[in-house]
Amino acid sequence: MDGFMLQLLGLQLFTGVALGAIYVLMAVGLSLIFGMLTVVNFAHGAFFMVGAYVGYLLYQYVPNFWICLVAVPVLTGLIGIVVERYLVRPLYGRGIDYPLLLTFGLGYVMVEVIRIIFGKQGLPVSTPDALQGAVDVFVGPFPLYRLFVIGVAVVVLLILWLFIERTSFGLIIRAGARDPMIVRVLGVDISRVWLVVFAIGTGIAGLAGYLSAPMQGIAPEMGTNVLIVAFVVTVVGGMGSLTGAIVAGLLIGIVESLAAFMYPEASKVSMFIIMALVLLVRPMGLFGRAGLMS
Amino acid sequence: MTTRTMTLDKTKTPALFEAIRRHRVLATILFLFVLPWLTPNYSVAAHILIFGLYALGFNLIFGYMGMLSFGHSAFLGIGAYTAGILIAQHAITWWLAIPAAIVVSAAGALVIGALAIRTRGIYFAMVTLALSQCVYFLIYQMPASGGENGLRGVNVPEVNLFGLTIDVLDPINKYYFFFCFVAISLWLISRILASPFGHAIQAIRENETRTRACGFNVENTKLITFVLSGAFCGLAGALNGINLSSVAIETLHYETSGLVVMICLLGGMGTFFGPIVGALLFLLIQDVFSLWTEHWQLYVGGIFIFFVLFFPKGVWGTILEKLHVD
Amino acid sequence: MKTINKWTYVLCLASVFGMSGALAQSDPIRIGLPVPLTGPYGAEAKDQVRNAEIAVKEFNEAGGLEGRMAELLVRDDKLNPGEAATRALDLIEKDHANFIVGGLSASTQLSTNNITKQRKVIYISISQSDAINEAADMSRYTFHEALNPHMTTQALGRHLFKEGMRIAFLTADYAYGHEMARGFTTVAEEVGAKIVGEVRHPLGTSDYSVFLPRLAALKPDILVFNNFGRDNQISIQQAGQFGLKANTKFVTPVLLYTARQAAGDKVYEGVTGATSYYWELQNQYDTAKALNERYKKEYGSYPSDYGALAYGAVKSLLMAVKQAGTTDTEKVVDALASLKYDTYKGPEYYRGCDHQAVQSVLIIESKTAPADNPDDVFKIVKEVAPTEDILRSCEKLGFK
């Protein structure tokens, strides 16, 4: 393979990683929520979209990209808290199907509410000046903003890892994912834990939406595509496993990128093929634990 | 120690409902027979009939067997495209095209089922989703399917039966033409559920390990049920193609899979009549609301959330529960 | 007072009943309008409804058809061909629509057409499709007011492509994209330009980063975006972010007014495309001026390209009804097929074999809107006069 093709391949790999960054953020939230609450959050894409819109709205009053960057996940997380407390929690104990279906309907409602408030047309969002332009990453020019997105994803994952591995609250989360019953027997108020986990998961989704906005603009439907990818990534990685979400997110991003290179029409279906293959060989996902939600 | 005794308090259950329970097929068929006169227009009645059948097929897997599949649109689609391509492009008559559609979707269900049965729970849902998306992609790329433009020309303007020519462009005639297929399917499903095989299906839902311990071949049962489910959904797909004279690629989209899950849940999974109630409710609400407002998704989603929160057994399931019918 | 005797009352009552009887006979002319009010093209669909309503109002204000008023039955087809077919069935069977106008995607118009042609109801389609002209789909009752990909690409390609140019495509993997690419390829071959590569992307992609490096590597002079709506918007935006605009001209067959307004001028800067209508046509055609004025009076802005299509279709339909003097389908078909009309953009007529509206194609370029006129987003670079030259031949479409 000559140098040109190698370069092109390298650039394609880079874009795959950038793509994976957003997927990882979404999948991490989904995985957390599933791992702790055993809730399959079908509204996750809607939270992604809401985050983008919240960022847009906030920007009108506080025109600072960086402040909004920090504020958006917090605000989205707050919305997540309300949803968990009043819509999801009443369904505890009814089996896995009900919260799934509730969040399914919730997704529709959230999209429609945004349509009513902001209109059906998308809204333009421009890249912040400091992050515009392309950077030479040895294999070719690459948009600076996408590098930034990769950076933010890494930072968020680091913070999350520290939180889960090094704090006592994180300890409860890990324990609760392994055995919720015991955690309650030990006297921990599990509902508070759920609230926080749901907020973190949806907050990260909102952040992903805010980060995506300069790349594709915002529209009420922007969450639906991302949702399905997030599911595929979460399942391939293993529901409830954060390592799995990271590995699978990168894997799928890179595969999609390479598929676009070789057989572009199939780039969208490539992730489903991967998912089918992985699940047939390892039915619980790459890093999932057998018996979890069977 | 207290022992729970189940009393069949016949005085609480009206005789009418007892009769309905005993003759559920007849009751359902009667209901569907008069449906066109109850709905605001005929096309929504035909839709309820067809999607009711789709939901009934799906209910075999979801309600009775307890396995959530997110890929059943594949069978709806395979059936629709098989019948559609045969009718539109090879001038095959409907009474060959429709059975062909059933056979091909059953075959598809065999393949997908054989692969998916090895997984459980949410993973089963995801594998079926993935495989159905592969089917979507394959059919999309087939030139014969028309891709995004859809398959047009699935025209069955008249039906020649025993020397009689029935104009199927007339909405009433068309409805009762589909009705015949659905009625036969209803009867078949009822027989399947009432048989020992049907009881094995429900036993698997209740406790798979114990069913296996009792000597049932769980894998085979699951696969056969999956194939049957695929066959009925394929029939629904074929009828839908004839109803609209075209097959849209959206038939294979995961949203169509999600739709049937919603319908079953709304109506009451694991009940015989539930899927039809679900189809009736969902399609009627959607039809009526889209006429009123462009924000119908808000209301439909809201009503759906309401049902999930307060009527977990679905409308029909809750009704049955209230009447102490088990 | 007593002079108003009972016979006067009887006479009054009789005349009232007589009048209402006459009114009951003049039932409205029902035009069904199934458009995707929900979904990604909601804004365009809404504009189509508004414009169609203006056409109906104008007809009624002019007296209708000897007292019979026109009535618009707006339905939501949810951008789903199955739903579109259902709405068409309802409109025909339940609402007794005389005619149907509508459709904002190729798939919905084709499925609607399949229903209407079987039941011999006139259908005028108002969005792009090559397939609807072809013998397999077209029927005596099918009319196509909108441009089709072939017309658009011929007009645009002949204006832009020069011998020796390197041309690359980013094509959405569905009929619209393929048809556009095919049309552009034909022109390139005629002119002696070279198609250096095509990358196809799945419909509905939101991240094009995976496709762009390959396109950049081809070093094209012109990059044609054969996609529509949000796909078009996002892919152009991201291609710009990847730095492709520096050495390549961005071209897209349908430069949508609503998309340009939604995305802003930075994204579309320097992009050239085609359209069927832009409000600036009012400087040349009185009919455009009249439409703009009416629309401005009611809604405070200008009609969009797709909106104006709806206006044109309903207006020419009602013109044909008036000319035929009846709503009888066969007579209206004949009137419509032979109609020469100028409803909003200059002279048009329907070609005989495929009922395609032969009309002008506008080549436009996006520009930064001046502060005092935020709607001034395009510059009309060229107006390709109506000609059958840019249509595919009747033989090619499958007509003998």
PDB file of C-alpha atoms in Angstrom, chain B residues 40-44 47 140-141 148-157 168-171 174 243-246 248 250 286-287 290-291 294-297, chain C residues 37-38 46 74-76 78-83 85-87 89-90 93-94 106-107 110-111 114-115 117-119 129 131 137 173-176 179 203:
ATOM      1  CA  PRO B  40     -64.570   6.892  11.651  1.00  0.00           C
ATOM      2  CA  ASN B  41     -63.304   5.596   8.328  1.00  0.00           C
ATOM      3  CA  TYR B  42     -62.654   2.292   6.601  1.00  0.00           C
ATOM      4  CA  SER B  43     -58.943   2.653   6.071  1.00  0.00           C
ATOM      5  CA  VAL B  44     -58.223   2.827   9.787  1.00  0.00           C
ATOM      6  CA  HIS B  47     -55.175  -0.875   9.371  1.00  0.00           C
ATOM      7  CA  TYR B 140     -32.892  -1.754   0.518  1.00  0.00           C
ATOM      8  CA  GLN B 141     -29.982  -2.581  -1.760  1.00  0.00           C
ATOM      9  CA  GLU B 148     -36.253   4.248  -0.852  1.00  0.00           C
ATOM     10  CA  ASN B 149     -38.867   4.844  -3.518  1.00  0.00           C
ATOM     11  CA  GLY B 150     -40.730   1.787  -2.374  1.00  0.00           C
ATOM     12  CA  LEU B 151     -42.272  -1.024  -4.347  1.00  0.00           C
ATOM     13  CA  ARG B 152     -45.196   0.248  -6.346  1.00  0.00           C
ATOM     14  CA  GLY B 153     -47.665  -1.587  -8.482  1.00  0.00           C
ATOM     15  CA  VAL B 154     -48.882  -4.130  -5.917  1.00  0.00           C
ATOM     16  CA  ASN B 155     -52.253  -3.798  -7.527  1.00  0.00           C
ATOM     17  CA  VAL B 156     -54.964  -6.314  -6.788  1.00  0.00           C
ATOM     18  CA  PRO B 157     -57.982  -4.537  -8.227  1.00  0.00           C
ATOM     19  CA  VAL B 168     -61.368  -4.974  -4.116  1.00  0.00           C
ATOM     20  CA  LEU B 169     -60.870  -1.277  -4.772  1.00  0.00           C
ATOM     21  CA  ASP B 170     -64.084  -0.812  -2.835  1.00  0.00           C
ATOM     22  CA  PRO B 171     -63.018  -0.280   0.779  1.00  0.00           C
ATOM     23  CA  LYS B 174     -61.264  -4.975   0.616  1.00  0.00           C
ATOM     24  CA  ASN B 243     -53.965  -2.735   1.114  1.00  0.00           C
ATOM     25  CA  LEU B 244     -51.738   0.185   0.167  1.00  0.00           C
ATOM     26  CA  SER B 245     -50.858  -1.109  -3.315  1.00  0.00           C
ATOM     27  CA  SER B 246     -47.247  -0.503  -2.430  1.00  0.00           C
ATOM     28  CA  ALA B 248     -42.568   1.171   1.763  1.00  0.00           C
ATOM     29  CA  GLU B 250     -40.077   2.029   6.265  1.00  0.00           C
ATOM     30  CA  GLN B 286     -52.950   8.443  16.098  1.00  0.00           C
ATOM     31  CA  ASP B 287     -55.490   8.847  13.305  1.00  0.00           C
ATOM     32  CA  SER B 290     -53.155  13.769  13.486  1.00  0.00           C
ATOM     33  CA  LEU B 291     -56.326  15.199  12.080  1.00  0.00           C
ATOM     34  CA  GLU B 294     -49.641  18.603  13.967  1.00  0.00           C
ATOM     35  CA  HIS B 295     -48.329  17.949  17.455  1.00  0.00           C
ATOM     36  CA  TRP B 296     -50.056  14.583  17.663  1.00  0.00           C
ATOM     37  CA  GLN B 297     -46.801  12.877  18.702  1.00  0.00           C
TER      38      GLN B 297
ATOM     39  CA  LEU C  37     -46.418  18.285   8.559  1.00  0.00           C
ATOM     40  CA  THR C  38     -44.521  16.196  11.082  1.00  0.00           C
ATOM     41  CA  LYS C  46     -46.242  24.130   6.341  1.00  0.00           C
ATOM     42  CA  VAL C  74     -54.901  19.268   4.535  1.00  0.00           C
ATOM     43  CA  ARG C  75     -53.547  15.964   5.832  1.00  0.00           C
ATOM     44  CA  ASP C  76     -50.318  14.899   7.493  1.00  0.00           C
ATOM     45  CA  LYS C  78     -45.729  12.022   8.206  1.00  0.00           C
ATOM     46  CA  LEU C  79     -43.201  11.623   5.353  1.00  0.00           C
ATOM     47  CA  ASN C  80     -44.114   7.943   5.315  1.00  0.00           C
ATOM     48  CA  PRO C  81     -45.248   6.369   2.044  1.00  0.00           C
ATOM     49  CA  GLY C  82     -47.557   3.932   3.807  1.00  0.00           C
ATOM     50  CA  GLU C  83     -49.192   6.799   5.645  1.00  0.00           C
ATOM     51  CA  ALA C  85     -51.196   5.972   0.720  1.00  0.00           C
ATOM     52  CA  THR C  86     -53.603   5.732   3.639  1.00  0.00           C
ATOM     53  CA  ARG C  87     -54.295   9.453   3.566  1.00  0.00           C
ATOM     54  CA  LEU C  89     -57.344   6.404   0.366  1.00  0.00           C
ATOM     55  CA  ASP C  90     -59.145   8.337   3.071  1.00  0.00           C
ATOM     56  CA  GLU C  93     -63.117   7.199  -0.019  1.00  0.00           C
ATOM     57  CA  LYS C  94     -64.265   9.155   2.996  1.00  0.00           C
ATOM     58  CA  ALA C 106     -40.195  10.799  -3.935  1.00  0.00           C
ATOM     59  CA  SER C 107     -41.478   7.800  -2.006  1.00  0.00           C
ATOM     60  CA  LEU C 110     -45.050   7.577  -5.800  1.00  0.00           C
ATOM     61  CA  SER C 111     -47.184   5.714  -3.297  1.00  0.00           C
ATOM     62  CA  ASN C 114     -50.218   4.469  -7.113  1.00  0.00           C
ATOM     63  CA  ILE C 115     -53.452   4.893  -5.194  1.00  0.00           C
ATOM     64  CA  LYS C 117     -54.193   6.345 -10.610  1.00  0.00           C
ATOM     65  CA  GLN C 118     -55.999   3.098  -9.771  1.00  0.00           C
ATOM     66  CA  ARG C 119     -59.050   5.065  -8.761  1.00  0.00           C
ATOM     67  CA  SER C 129     -38.719  12.698  -8.631  1.00  0.00           C
ATOM     68  CA  ALA C 131     -39.492   8.030 -11.406  1.00  0.00           C
ATOM     69  CA  ASP C 137     -45.563   4.963 -12.577  1.00  0.00           C
ATOM     70  CA  ASP C 173     -27.782   6.427  -1.225  1.00  0.00           C
ATOM     71  CA  TYR C 174     -31.360   6.610  -2.404  1.00  0.00           C
ATOM     72  CA  ALA C 175     -33.298   7.328  -5.572  1.00  0.00           C
ATOM     73  CA  TYR C 176     -33.017  11.112  -5.347  1.00  0.00           C
ATOM     74  CA  GLU C 179     -30.985  10.287 -10.061  1.00  0.00           C
ATOM     75  CA  LEU C 203     -29.650   8.528   3.949  1.00  0.00           C
TER      76      LEU C 203
END
